Amino acid sequence: MVIQELVRQHPHFFHTLSALAGSSVSSVSLGFASIPLYQRLFEFTLSEAVYMSSMTFYLIFLFVFTSSFVKRGPKAILLFNLQLCVFALLINIGLT
Amino acid sequence: MKQNYRASMIQLHTYSGLFMGWLLFAIFLTGTLSYFSNEISHWMRGAVSQPGKVNSQVDSAFQYLLKQGTDSHSWRINIADKRGSELSVQWRDSNERHSHSLTAESIEPQESKITRGGRFFVTFHYTLQLRQYGGRYLAGLAAMTMLIALYSGIFTHRRFIKDFFTLRTRTFMHFIKDAHAVSGIVTIPFVIIICTSALVIYINLFTPWFAEEHFDNGYRQMSREVTERLPDISLENRPSTPLSSLGPILEHAREVWSGNVLLKQIRLDKPFLSTGRIVVEGVDVSALTNNTQKLVYSSETGEFIGQPSVEGVSRKVRRVLYGLHEGHFFKLDLRWLSFLQGTIATFLIASGMLIWVRKRAEKKTHNHRLLAIVNKVNLSVFIGFPLACLAYFAANKILSASLLNREEFELAAFNYTLLFSVLAVTFLKSDKSKLLLALVGTLVSGLVVMFDLTAFLRALEGGDNIYASVGVSMWFILFINLFVSWHLWKRYRRRMQ
C-alpha cells in the first residue's frame, strides 16, 4: 500500500526507475544470450563473441530503455523486461 | 505513462537532456577543442620550429638516447608531424620516466614551456578531471544519455524537412527553438558516431560482466586474446650494445610500407640486452583505424624479425570506431568540418537547456525556485566553461616558462575561473552577471592576444602556419568577446534608463 501510494505521488520518478532497472537487467541478459549467437552464426571465437556482445549491449539497452517509456506504468515496464529476460534465457538454452 | 508514443518520446527527450545537459556541454566543448589538440599544444609550448626531415629527427633523437639513456630498459622516439606535435624522446630507468623535446638539427634539449597543452582538453573530455573518482563512468553515462536524447529527439522533432528550412528570428524563443531543431538535424550522424564510439572505446570498463563470466582474468585476458602480438626474439639473453644508427632500419621500413604510411614512433625495448627489439610504428593516413602498422627488428643486429599477428575482427571494429571518434585520419578540411559539427552539437545541448527553462517560465505554473536554479546553473556552465578555457590559455601565455609547476598554475586558472563564474552567476542578477562575465572574457582574451603578440609575429615571419592559425583564432575570439560585451552593455544601459 505504501509503495502504491509512493508510485501514485511520484509517477515520473518510478516510471524512470523501473525503466532503468528493467532495461539494465534485460539488456545484460540479452547481451549474454548474444554470445552463443555470435559463435554459431558468425563462427566467432569465444573472445570475439564476448567482445561483440559487449558492443551490442549498448544498442540493446538503448532500444529497450526507450521502448520502456512507451509502457503505461512501472508494472507494465517490468513485465515487458521480464519477457525479454525469458526470451534471452530461451536463446541461451537453445544454443548452448 | 503516456499512451501516445510521441508524447512518451518528448518526455524522455526533455528529461534525459535535463539530466545530463550540463555535463554533456562540458564534454562536447572539450571534445570539439580536442580536434585541434596537437595544434593547441604547439601554440601553448610556444616553440616556433619546423619539424625537419624524418631521418634527421630520428638520428638526432637516437644519438641523444645513446648518450643519456644508458641505464634505461625502454626508449621511445616520437616523431614530429605536420600538425605541430614535437620531436621528443622518452626513456625509463628504475626510478623514473624522463622526457625531452628535441629538434632535428641538434641533440640539445629544446627550451619550450612545460604545459599540458591541448592534451588537457582531451583528458578532460573523457575523465572530467575525475579519473580516480568515476569520471570515465560519468562520461560513459553521458554518452548513453545523449544517444537516448538523440533517439527520442528524432520522434520529438519529427518534421525534418520543414524544421530544417525554418529559422524564425521574431523572438528569442522562436529563434532558439528553430536553431535547436536545425542543429539537431544537422548533427544526427555526427552525434550517433561520436556517442557510439565513445561507449565502444571504454567497452572493458562499462560492460565487464560478459568477460568476467567467461574468462578467469576477465577483460584483461580477453583483450590479450583479440589484440595483436609482437613477435618474440628467441635468443640467449645476454648484455649487448644497440645499433649505432637506425638509418638502415628506416630504409627497410619505407620499402615495406606504401607511401600512405608515415613514421610515428620508434620504440626500443631492452636496448642493452641481446633479446632487445626495435618496434617501428607508422600511421596509415588513409585508414579509419587508429591502429599503427608495426615492424619489429632486433636491437642488436638490426635484423628484421617480422610483423605482429593479425588482430581479431572485434578488435578491428573497436579500432575503427576509435579512429572515427578521434579523427586520426582527418585532413585539414575534414578536421574543420568535424570541429564545426562539434560546435553545433555543443550549441544543440545548450539551446535545449535554455528552451526547457524559457518554456516553463512563460507558462508561470511551474516551480519558480527550480527554474531559477536551473537558469543559474545554465549560465554558470554555458559561460563558465568557455571562459575557463580562455583563462587556461591566458595563464599559459602570462606565466613565465621557468616557473616551477607551471602546469598546475594553468590548471588552477581553469578551475578558479569556473568557480568565479559560478559565484558571479549565483550572487548577481542575470543581466549583471552576463555583462560581468562577458567583460572578463574580453579582458582575458585581450591578455592572451597581448602576451602572445611577439611570438605570433615571429610565427608569421617564420612561416609557422600552425602557430599563426591558433594565434588568429585568438584574435577572432577577442572580437567575438568585444562584440558580445558591447551588445550586453547596450542592453544593460537601456534597462537601467
Coordinates of C-alpha atoms in Angstrom, one line a residue:
Chain A
M1 CA 0.0 0.0 0.0
V2 CA 2.8 2.4 0.9
I3 CA 4.6 1.6 -2.3
Q4 CA 1.5 2.1 -4.4
E5 CA 0.9 5.5 -2.7
L6 CA 4.5 6.5 -3.4
V7 CA 4.2 5.4 -7.1
R8 CA 1.0 7.5 -7.3
Q9 CA 2.7 10.5 -5.8
H10 CA 5.9 10.4 -7.9
P11 CA 4.9 8.7 -11.2
H12 CA 7.7 10.2 -13.3
F13 CA 10.4 9.0 -10.8
F14 CA 9.1 5.5 -10.5
H15 CA 8.5 5.2 -14.2
T16 CA 12.1 6.2 -15.0
L17 CA 13.4 4.0 -12.2
S18 CA 11.6 0.9 -13.3
A19 CA 12.6 1.6 -17.0
L20 CA 16.2 1.9 -15.9
A21 CA 16.3 -1.1 -13.7
G22 CA 14.2 -3.3 -16.0
S23 CA 16.1 -2.4 -19.2
S24 CA 19.5 -2.9 -17.4
V25 CA 18.7 -6.4 -16.4
S26 CA 17.1 -7.4 -19.7
S27 CA 19.9 -5.9 -21.7
V28 CA 22.5 -7.7 -19.8
S29 CA 20.5 -11.0 -20.2
L30 CA 20.2 -10.4 -24.0
G31 CA 23.9 -9.5 -24.1
F32 CA 24.8 -12.9 -22.5
A33 CA 22.4 -14.6 -24.9
S34 CA 24.0 -13.0 -27.9
I35 CA 27.4 -14.6 -27.1
P36 CA 26.4 -18.1 -28.3
L37 CA 24.5 -16.4 -31.1
Y38 CA 27.7 -14.8 -32.4
Q39 CA 29.6 -18.1 -32.0
R40 CA 27.1 -20.1 -34.0
L41 CA 26.1 -17.5 -36.7
F42 CA 29.4 -15.9 -37.4
E43 CA 31.7 -18.7 -36.1
F44 CA 33.5 -16.2 -33.9
T45 CA 35.9 -17.4 -31.2
L46 CA 34.7 -17.0 -27.6
S47 CA 36.8 -13.9 -27.0
E48 CA 35.5 -12.3 -30.2
A49 CA 31.9 -13.2 -29.4
V50 CA 32.2 -11.7 -25.9
Y51 CA 33.7 -8.6 -27.4
M52 CA 30.9 -8.2 -29.9
S53 CA 28.2 -8.9 -27.3
S54 CA 29.6 -6.1 -25.2
M55 CA 29.3 -3.8 -28.2
T56 CA 25.7 -4.8 -28.9
F57 CA 24.8 -4.4 -25.3
Y58 CA 24.7 -0.6 -25.8
L59 CA 22.3 -0.9 -28.7
I60 CA 20.0 -3.3 -26.9
F61 CA 20.0 -1.1 -23.9
L62 CA 19.1 2.0 -26.0
F63 CA 16.1 0.3 -27.6
V64 CA 14.9 -1.5 -24.6
F65 CA 15.1 1.6 -22.4
T66 CA 13.4 3.9 -24.8
S67 CA 10.7 1.2 -25.5
S68 CA 10.1 1.0 -21.8
F69 CA 8.9 4.6 -21.8
V70 CA 6.0 3.8 -24.1
K71 CA 4.6 1.4 -21.5
R72 CA 1.8 2.5 -19.3
G73 CA 3.4 2.2 -15.8
P74 CA 6.1 0.5 -13.7
K75 CA 4.2 -2.8 -13.7
A76 CA 3.9 -2.9 -17.5
I77 CA 7.6 -2.0 -17.8
L78 CA 8.8 -4.7 -15.5
L79 CA 6.6 -7.3 -17.2
F80 CA 7.9 -6.2 -20.6
N81 CA 11.5 -6.6 -19.4
L82 CA 10.7 -9.9 -17.8
Q83 CA 9.5 -11.2 -21.1
L84 CA 12.8 -10.1 -22.7
C85 CA 14.8 -11.9 -19.9
V86 CA 12.8 -15.1 -20.6
F87 CA 13.5 -14.7 -24.3
A88 CA 17.2 -14.3 -23.6
L89 CA 17.1 -17.4 -21.4
L90 CA 15.4 -19.4 -24.2
I91 CA 18.1 -18.3 -26.7
N92 CA 20.8 -19.4 -24.3
I93 CA 19.2 -22.8 -23.6
G94 CA 18.6 -23.3 -27.3
L95 CA 22.1 -22.5 -28.4
T96 CA 24.3 -24.0 -25.7
Chain B
M1 CA 2.7 6.5 -18.5
K2 CA 1.7 8.4 -21.7
Q3 CA -0.3 6.4 -24.1
N4 CA 0.9 8.3 -27.2
Y5 CA 4.3 7.1 -28.4
R6 CA 5.5 10.6 -29.5
A7 CA 4.4 12.1 -26.1
S8 CA 6.5 9.4 -24.3
M9 CA 9.4 10.3 -26.5
I10 CA 9.0 14.0 -25.9
Q11 CA 9.1 13.4 -22.2
L12 CA 12.1 11.1 -22.5
H13 CA 13.9 13.7 -24.7
T14 CA 13.2 16.5 -22.2
Y15 CA 14.3 14.8 -19.1
S16 CA 17.3 12.9 -20.4
G17 CA 18.6 16.2 -21.8
L18 CA 18.0 17.9 -18.5
F19 CA 19.6 15.1 -16.5
M20 CA 22.9 15.2 -18.3
G21 CA 22.8 18.5 -20.3
W22 CA 25.5 20.4 -18.3
L23 CA 27.9 17.6 -18.3
L24 CA 27.3 16.9 -21.9
F25 CA 28.0 20.6 -22.7
A26 CA 31.4 20.4 -21.0
I27 CA 32.2 17.1 -22.7
F28 CA 31.3 18.3 -26.1
L29 CA 33.1 21.6 -25.7
T30 CA 36.4 20.0 -24.7
G31 CA 35.9 17.2 -27.3
T32 CA 35.5 19.8 -30.0
L33 CA 38.6 21.6 -28.9
S34 CA 40.4 18.2 -28.9
Y35 CA 40.1 18.0 -32.7
F36 CA 43.0 20.6 -32.7
S37 CA 44.8 19.3 -29.6
N38 CA 48.1 18.9 -31.3
E39 CA 47.9 22.4 -32.8
I40 CA 46.9 23.9 -29.5
S41 CA 49.8 22.1 -27.8
H42 CA 52.2 23.5 -30.3
W43 CA 50.9 27.0 -29.7
M44 CA 51.0 26.6 -25.9
R45 CA 54.5 25.3 -25.9
G46 CA 55.5 28.5 -27.7
A47 CA 58.2 26.8 -29.7
V48 CA 58.4 28.1 -33.2
S49 CA 60.2 25.4 -35.1
Q50 CA 59.8 23.3 -38.2
P51 CA 59.7 19.5 -37.8
G52 CA 62.6 18.9 -40.2
K53 CA 63.3 15.7 -42.2
V54 CA 62.4 12.4 -40.6
N55 CA 65.9 10.9 -41.0
S56 CA 67.5 13.8 -39.2
Q57 CA 64.9 13.7 -36.5
V58 CA 65.5 10.0 -35.8
D59 CA 69.2 10.5 -36.0
S60 CA 69.2 13.4 -33.5
A61 CA 66.9 11.6 -31.1
F62 CA 68.8 8.3 -31.3
Q63 CA 72.1 10.0 -30.6
Y64 CA 70.6 11.7 -27.6
L65 CA 69.3 8.5 -26.2
L66 CA 72.6 6.7 -26.7
K67 CA 74.2 9.4 -24.6
Q68 CA 71.5 9.9 -21.9
G69 CA 69.5 6.7 -21.6
T70 CA 72.3 4.3 -20.7
D71 CA 70.6 3.0 -17.5
S72 CA 67.3 2.6 -19.2
H73 CA 65.3 -0.5 -20.3
S74 CA 62.9 1.3 -22.6
W75 CA 63.4 4.1 -25.1
R76 CA 60.9 5.9 -27.2
I77 CA 61.2 8.4 -30.0
N78 CA 58.1 10.3 -31.0
I79 CA 58.4 11.9 -34.5
A80 CA 57.2 15.4 -35.1
D81 CA 54.5 15.8 -37.7
K82 CA 52.8 18.5 -39.7
R83 CA 50.1 19.0 -37.1
G84 CA 52.5 20.5 -34.6
S85 CA 53.5 17.6 -32.4
E86 CA 57.1 17.9 -31.5
L87 CA 60.1 15.6 -31.7
S88 CA 60.5 14.1 -28.3
V89 CA 62.4 11.3 -26.6
Q90 CA 61.3 9.3 -23.5
W91 CA 63.2 6.8 -21.5
R92 CA 62.6 5.0 -18.4
D93 CA 65.1 3.8 -15.7
S94 CA 64.3 2.0 -12.5
N95 CA 63.4 5.2 -10.7
E96 CA 61.5 7.5 -13.0
R97 CA 60.4 8.4 -16.5
H98 CA 62.3 11.1 -18.5
S99 CA 61.0 13.1 -21.4
H100 CA 62.7 15.8 -23.5
S101 CA 61.8 17.8 -26.6
L102 CA 64.4 17.9 -29.3
T103 CA 64.9 19.4 -32.8
A104 CA 66.1 17.7 -35.9
E105 CA 69.2 20.0 -36.1
S106 CA 70.7 19.4 -32.7
I107 CA 70.8 16.8 -29.9
E108 CA 70.4 19.5 -27.2
P109 CA 67.0 19.5 -25.4
Q110 CA 64.7 22.3 -26.7
E111 CA 63.6 25.1 -24.5
S112 CA 59.8 25.0 -24.6
K113 CA 57.1 25.7 -22.0
I114 CA 56.1 22.8 -19.8
T115 CA 52.4 22.5 -20.3
R116 CA 49.6 20.0 -20.7
G117 CA 48.6 21.9 -23.8
G118 CA 45.7 20.5 -25.9
R119 CA 46.0 17.2 -24.1
F120 CA 44.3 18.8 -21.2
F121 CA 41.1 19.1 -23.2
V122 CA 41.4 15.5 -24.4
T123 CA 41.8 14.2 -20.9
F124 CA 39.1 16.4 -19.5
H125 CA 36.8 15.2 -22.3
Y126 CA 36.7 11.6 -21.1
T127 CA 37.8 11.8 -17.4
L128 CA 36.2 15.2 -16.4
Q129 CA 39.4 15.6 -14.2
L130 CA 37.9 12.8 -12.0
R131 CA 40.0 9.8 -13.2
Q132 CA 40.2 8.1 -9.9
Y133 CA 36.6 9.1 -8.9
G134 CA 34.5 7.6 -11.6
G135 CA 34.9 10.4 -14.2
R136 CA 35.1 7.9 -17.1
Y137 CA 31.9 6.2 -15.9
L138 CA 30.2 9.6 -15.8
A139 CA 31.4 10.4 -19.3
G140 CA 30.0 7.0 -20.4
L141 CA 26.7 7.6 -18.7
A142 CA 26.6 11.0 -20.5
A143 CA 27.3 9.3 -23.9
M144 CA 24.4 6.8 -23.3
T145 CA 22.1 9.6 -22.2
M146 CA 23.0 11.6 -25.3
L147 CA 22.1 8.6 -27.5
I148 CA 18.8 8.3 -25.7
A149 CA 18.1 12.0 -26.1
L150 CA 19.0 11.8 -29.8
Y151 CA 16.9 8.8 -30.4
S152 CA 13.9 10.3 -28.6
G153 CA 14.7 13.7 -30.2
I154 CA 14.1 12.2 -33.7
F155 CA 10.5 11.5 -32.7
T156 CA 10.1 14.8 -30.9
H157 CA 11.3 16.9 -33.8
R158 CA 9.8 14.6 -36.5
R159 CA 9.2 17.2 -39.3
F160 CA 12.8 17.1 -40.5
I161 CA 12.4 18.8 -43.9
K162 CA 10.2 21.6 -42.5
D163 CA 12.3 22.1 -39.4
F164 CA 15.5 22.3 -41.5
F165 CA 14.2 25.2 -43.5
T166 CA 12.7 27.1 -40.7
L167 CA 14.6 29.7 -38.7
R168 CA 12.3 32.4 -37.2
T169 CA 14.1 35.4 -35.7
R170 CA 10.9 37.2 -34.4
T171 CA 11.6 36.4 -30.8
F172 CA 14.4 34.8 -28.9
M173 CA 12.2 31.8 -28.1
H174 CA 11.3 31.3 -31.7
F175 CA 14.9 31.6 -32.8
I176 CA 16.3 29.2 -30.1
K177 CA 13.6 26.6 -30.8
D178 CA 14.2 26.6 -34.5
A179 CA 18.0 26.7 -34.1
H180 CA 17.8 23.7 -31.7
A181 CA 15.8 21.7 -34.3
V182 CA 18.1 22.7 -37.2
S183 CA 21.3 21.9 -35.3
G184 CA 19.7 18.6 -34.1
I185 CA 19.0 17.6 -37.7
V186 CA 22.5 18.6 -38.9
T187 CA 24.4 16.8 -36.2
I188 CA 22.4 13.5 -36.1
P189 CA 25.1 11.3 -37.9
F190 CA 27.9 13.1 -36.1
V191 CA 26.4 12.5 -32.6
I192 CA 25.5 8.9 -33.3
I193 CA 29.0 8.1 -34.4
I194 CA 30.6 10.1 -31.5
C195 CA 28.5 8.6 -28.8
T196 CA 28.5 5.1 -30.0
S197 CA 32.3 5.1 -30.5
A198 CA 32.7 6.7 -27.1
L199 CA 30.9 3.8 -25.5
V200 CA 32.8 1.2 -27.5
I201 CA 36.3 2.7 -26.7
Y202 CA 35.7 2.0 -23.0
I203 CA 33.9 -1.2 -23.6
N204 CA 36.1 -3.0 -21.0
L205 CA 35.1 -0.6 -18.3
F206 CA 31.4 -0.2 -19.0
T207 CA 30.5 -3.8 -19.7
P208 CA 32.8 -6.1 -17.7
W209 CA 30.2 -8.8 -16.9
F210 CA 30.4 -10.8 -20.1
A211 CA 34.2 -11.2 -19.9
E212 CA 34.2 -11.8 -16.2
E213 CA 31.8 -14.7 -16.7
H214 CA 33.8 -16.4 -19.5
F215 CA 37.5 -15.7 -18.7
D216 CA 39.4 -16.3 -15.5
N217 CA 41.2 -13.0 -15.7
G218 CA 38.2 -11.1 -17.1
Y219 CA 38.7 -8.4 -19.7
R220 CA 42.5 -8.4 -19.5
Q221 CA 42.6 -12.0 -20.7
M222 CA 40.0 -11.4 -23.4
S223 CA 41.8 -8.3 -24.6
R224 CA 45.1 -10.2 -24.8
E225 CA 43.4 -12.8 -26.9
V226 CA 42.0 -10.4 -29.5
T227 CA 44.9 -8.0 -29.6
E228 CA 47.9 -8.3 -32.0
R229 CA 51.1 -9.8 -30.5
L230 CA 54.6 -8.7 -31.3
P231 CA 57.0 -11.5 -32.5
D232 CA 59.5 -12.7 -29.8
I233 CA 63.2 -12.8 -30.3
S234 CA 64.3 -16.3 -29.2
L235 CA 67.9 -15.6 -28.4
E236 CA 70.1 -16.1 -25.4
N237 CA 69.6 -13.2 -23.0
R238 CA 73.0 -11.6 -22.6
P239 CA 74.3 -8.0 -22.3
S240 CA 74.7 -6.3 -25.7
T241 CA 75.1 -2.9 -27.3
P242 CA 72.4 -1.4 -29.5
L243 CA 73.0 -0.4 -33.2
S244 CA 74.9 2.8 -33.8
S245 CA 72.4 4.1 -36.3
L246 CA 68.7 3.5 -37.2
G247 CA 69.2 4.5 -40.9
P248 CA 69.1 1.0 -42.5
I249 CA 66.0 0.2 -40.4
L250 CA 64.2 3.3 -41.7
E251 CA 65.2 2.4 -45.3
H252 CA 63.7 -1.1 -44.9
A253 CA 60.5 0.3 -43.2
R254 CA 60.0 2.6 -46.2
E255 CA 60.3 -0.3 -48.6
V256 CA 57.7 -2.3 -46.7
W257 CA 55.2 0.5 -46.3
S258 CA 53.4 2.2 -49.1
G259 CA 53.5 6.0 -49.5
N260 CA 50.5 6.5 -47.3
V261 CA 52.2 5.3 -44.1
L262 CA 54.1 8.0 -42.1
L263 CA 56.6 7.2 -39.4
K264 CA 55.1 8.0 -36.0
Q265 CA 57.2 6.3 -33.3
I266 CA 60.2 4.1 -32.7
R267 CA 60.3 2.1 -29.5
L268 CA 63.4 0.2 -28.2
D269 CA 62.6 -2.4 -25.6
K270 CA 65.6 -3.7 -23.6
P271 CA 68.2 -1.9 -25.8
F272 CA 71.2 -3.3 -23.8
L273 CA 70.2 -6.9 -24.0
S274 CA 70.5 -9.4 -26.9
T275 CA 66.7 -10.0 -26.7
G276 CA 66.1 -6.3 -27.2
R277 CA 63.8 -5.3 -30.1
I278 CA 63.1 -2.2 -32.1
V279 CA 59.5 -1.6 -32.9
V280 CA 59.0 0.9 -35.8
E281 CA 55.4 2.3 -35.9
G282 CA 53.8 4.1 -38.8
V283 CA 50.4 5.6 -39.3
D284 CA 48.4 4.9 -42.4
V285 CA 46.9 8.4 -43.1
S286 CA 44.2 7.0 -45.3
A287 CA 42.9 4.3 -42.9
L288 CA 40.0 4.7 -40.5
T289 CA 41.5 2.6 -37.8
N290 CA 43.6 4.1 -35.0
N291 CA 46.0 1.1 -35.1
T292 CA 49.5 1.7 -36.2
Q293 CA 51.5 -0.5 -38.6
K294 CA 54.4 -2.1 -36.8
L295 CA 57.7 -3.6 -37.9
V296 CA 59.9 -5.4 -35.4
Y297 CA 63.8 -5.6 -35.6
S298 CA 66.5 -6.9 -33.4
S299 CA 68.1 -4.0 -31.5
E300 CA 71.5 -5.9 -31.5
T301 CA 71.8 -6.7 -35.2
G302 CA 69.1 -4.6 -36.9
E303 CA 67.7 -7.8 -38.5
F304 CA 64.0 -7.7 -39.5
I305 CA 62.1 -10.1 -37.3
G306 CA 58.6 -9.7 -38.6
Q307 CA 55.2 -8.0 -38.1
P308 CA 52.6 -8.5 -35.3
S309 CA 50.0 -11.2 -35.6
V310 CA 46.7 -10.2 -37.2
E311 CA 44.1 -8.8 -34.8
G312 CA 40.6 -10.2 -34.2
V313 CA 37.6 -8.8 -36.1
S314 CA 36.0 -7.4 -32.9
R315 CA 39.2 -5.6 -32.0
K316 CA 39.4 -4.1 -35.5
V317 CA 35.8 -2.8 -35.2
R318 CA 36.7 -1.1 -31.9
R319 CA 39.8 0.4 -33.5
V320 CA 37.8 1.8 -36.5
L321 CA 35.3 3.3 -34.1
Y322 CA 38.2 4.7 -32.1
G323 CA 39.7 6.2 -35.2
L324 CA 36.4 7.7 -36.2
H325 CA 36.0 9.2 -32.7
E326 CA 39.4 10.8 -32.6
G327 CA 39.6 11.5 -36.3
H328 CA 43.3 10.4 -36.7
F329 CA 42.9 10.2 -40.5
F330 CA 41.3 13.7 -40.9
K331 CA 42.9 16.1 -43.3
L332 CA 42.5 19.8 -42.5
D333 CA 39.1 20.2 -44.3
L334 CA 37.5 17.2 -42.6
R335 CA 39.0 18.3 -39.3
W336 CA 37.4 21.7 -39.6
L337 CA 34.1 20.1 -40.6
S338 CA 34.2 17.9 -37.5
F339 CA 35.1 20.9 -35.4
L340 CA 32.1 22.8 -36.8
Q341 CA 29.8 19.7 -36.2
G342 CA 31.1 19.6 -32.6
T343 CA 30.4 23.3 -32.1
I344 CA 26.9 22.9 -33.4
A345 CA 26.3 19.8 -31.2
T346 CA 27.6 21.9 -28.2
F347 CA 25.1 24.6 -29.1
L348 CA 22.4 22.0 -29.5
I349 CA 22.8 20.9 -25.9
A350 CA 22.9 24.5 -24.6
S351 CA 19.9 25.5 -26.6
G352 CA 17.9 22.5 -25.4
M353 CA 18.5 23.5 -21.8
L354 CA 17.6 27.2 -22.5
I355 CA 14.3 26.1 -24.1
W356 CA 13.4 24.0 -21.1
V357 CA 13.7 27.0 -18.8
R358 CA 12.1 29.5 -21.1
K359 CA 9.1 27.3 -21.9
R360 CA 8.3 26.8 -18.2
A361 CA 9.0 30.4 -17.3
E362 CA 6.4 31.5 -19.9
K363 CA 3.7 29.3 -18.5
K364 CA 4.2 30.6 -15.0
T365 CA 2.7 27.5 -13.4
H366 CA 5.9 25.7 -12.6
N367 CA 8.1 25.7 -9.6
H368 CA 9.9 29.1 -9.9
R369 CA 12.7 28.2 -7.4
L370 CA 13.6 25.2 -9.5
L371 CA 13.5 27.3 -12.7
A372 CA 15.8 29.9 -11.1
I373 CA 18.3 27.3 -10.0
V374 CA 18.4 25.6 -13.5
N375 CA 18.7 29.0 -15.1
K376 CA 21.7 29.9 -12.9
V377 CA 23.4 26.6 -13.5
N378 CA 22.8 27.1 -17.2
L379 CA 24.5 30.5 -17.1
S380 CA 27.4 29.2 -15.0
V381 CA 28.1 26.3 -17.2
F382 CA 27.5 27.8 -20.7
I383 CA 29.5 30.9 -19.9
G384 CA 31.8 29.5 -17.3
F385 CA 33.4 26.6 -19.3
P386 CA 34.4 28.6 -22.4
L387 CA 35.7 31.4 -20.0
A388 CA 37.7 28.8 -18.1
C389 CA 39.3 27.5 -21.3
L390 CA 40.3 31.1 -22.2
A391 CA 41.8 31.6 -18.7
Y392 CA 43.8 28.4 -19.2
F393 CA 45.2 29.8 -22.4
A394 CA 45.9 33.2 -20.8
A395 CA 47.7 31.6 -17.8
N396 CA 49.9 29.7 -20.3
K397 CA 50.9 32.9 -22.1
I398 CA 51.3 35.1 -18.9
L399 CA 53.2 32.6 -16.7
S400 CA 57.0 32.5 -17.0
A401 CA 58.4 29.4 -18.8
S402 CA 60.8 28.8 -15.9
L403 CA 58.1 28.9 -13.2
L404 CA 58.1 25.7 -11.1
N405 CA 54.9 23.6 -11.5
R406 CA 53.6 25.9 -14.1
E407 CA 51.3 23.2 -15.4
E408 CA 49.5 23.2 -12.1
F409 CA 49.0 27.0 -12.2
E410 CA 47.5 26.7 -15.7
L411 CA 45.0 24.1 -14.3
A412 CA 44.3 26.4 -11.3
A413 CA 43.5 29.2 -13.7
F414 CA 40.9 27.0 -15.4
N415 CA 39.4 25.8 -12.1
Y416 CA 39.2 29.2 -10.3
T417 CA 37.7 30.9 -13.4
L418 CA 35.0 28.3 -13.4
L419 CA 34.4 28.9 -9.7
F420 CA 34.4 32.6 -10.3
S421 CA 31.7 32.2 -13.0
V422 CA 29.6 30.1 -10.6
L423 CA 29.9 32.7 -7.8
A424 CA 29.2 35.6 -10.2
V425 CA 26.0 34.0 -11.5
T426 CA 24.9 32.9 -8.0
F427 CA 25.2 36.3 -6.3
L428 CA 24.5 38.7 -9.1
K429 CA 21.3 39.3 -11.1
S430 CA 21.2 37.7 -14.5
D431 CA 21.9 40.8 -16.6
K432 CA 24.8 42.0 -14.4
S433 CA 26.4 38.6 -14.2
K434 CA 26.2 38.1 -18.0
L435 CA 27.8 41.6 -18.6
L436 CA 30.5 41.0 -15.9
L437 CA 31.4 37.6 -17.4
A438 CA 31.5 39.0 -20.9
L439 CA 33.8 41.8 -19.8
V440 CA 36.0 39.3 -18.0
G441 CA 36.1 37.2 -21.2
T442 CA 37.1 40.3 -23.2
L443 CA 39.8 41.1 -20.7
V444 CA 41.2 37.5 -20.7
S445 CA 41.2 37.1 -24.4
G446 CA 42.8 40.6 -24.7
L447 CA 45.6 39.3 -22.4
V448 CA 46.1 36.2 -24.5
V449 CA 46.5 38.3 -27.6
M450 CA 48.7 40.8 -25.9
F451 CA 51.1 38.3 -24.3
D452 CA 51.2 36.2 -27.5
L453 CA 51.9 39.1 -29.9
T454 CA 55.7 38.8 -30.2
A455 CA 55.5 35.0 -30.8
F456 CA 52.6 35.4 -33.1
L457 CA 54.5 37.9 -35.3
R458 CA 57.6 35.7 -35.2
A459 CA 55.5 32.8 -36.4
L460 CA 54.1 34.8 -39.2
E461 CA 57.6 35.8 -40.3
G462 CA 59.0 32.3 -39.8
G463 CA 56.2 30.6 -41.8
D464 CA 54.9 28.6 -38.8
N465 CA 51.4 28.3 -40.1
I466 CA 50.1 26.1 -37.2
Y467 CA 51.2 28.7 -34.6
A468 CA 49.9 31.6 -36.7
S469 CA 46.5 29.8 -37.2
V470 CA 45.9 29.3 -33.5
G471 CA 47.0 32.9 -32.9
V472 CA 44.5 34.2 -35.5
S473 CA 41.8 32.2 -33.7
M474 CA 42.6 34.0 -30.5
W475 CA 42.1 37.3 -32.3
F476 CA 38.8 36.1 -33.6
I477 CA 37.7 35.1 -30.0
L478 CA 38.7 38.5 -28.8
F479 CA 36.5 40.2 -31.4
I480 CA 33.6 37.9 -30.5
N481 CA 34.0 38.8 -26.9
L482 CA 34.2 42.5 -27.7
F483 CA 31.0 42.3 -29.7
V484 CA 29.1 40.4 -27.1
S485 CA 30.3 42.8 -24.3
W486 CA 29.3 45.8 -26.3
H487 CA 25.8 44.3 -27.1
L488 CA 25.3 43.3 -23.4
W489 CA 26.4 46.8 -22.2
K490 CA 23.9 48.5 -24.6
R491 CA 21.1 46.3 -23.3
Y492 CA 22.1 46.8 -19.7
R493 CA 22.1 50.6 -20.1
R494 CA 18.8 50.5 -21.9
R495 CA 17.2 48.6 -19.0
M496 CA 18.8 51.0 -16.4
Q497 CA 17.2 54.0 -18.0

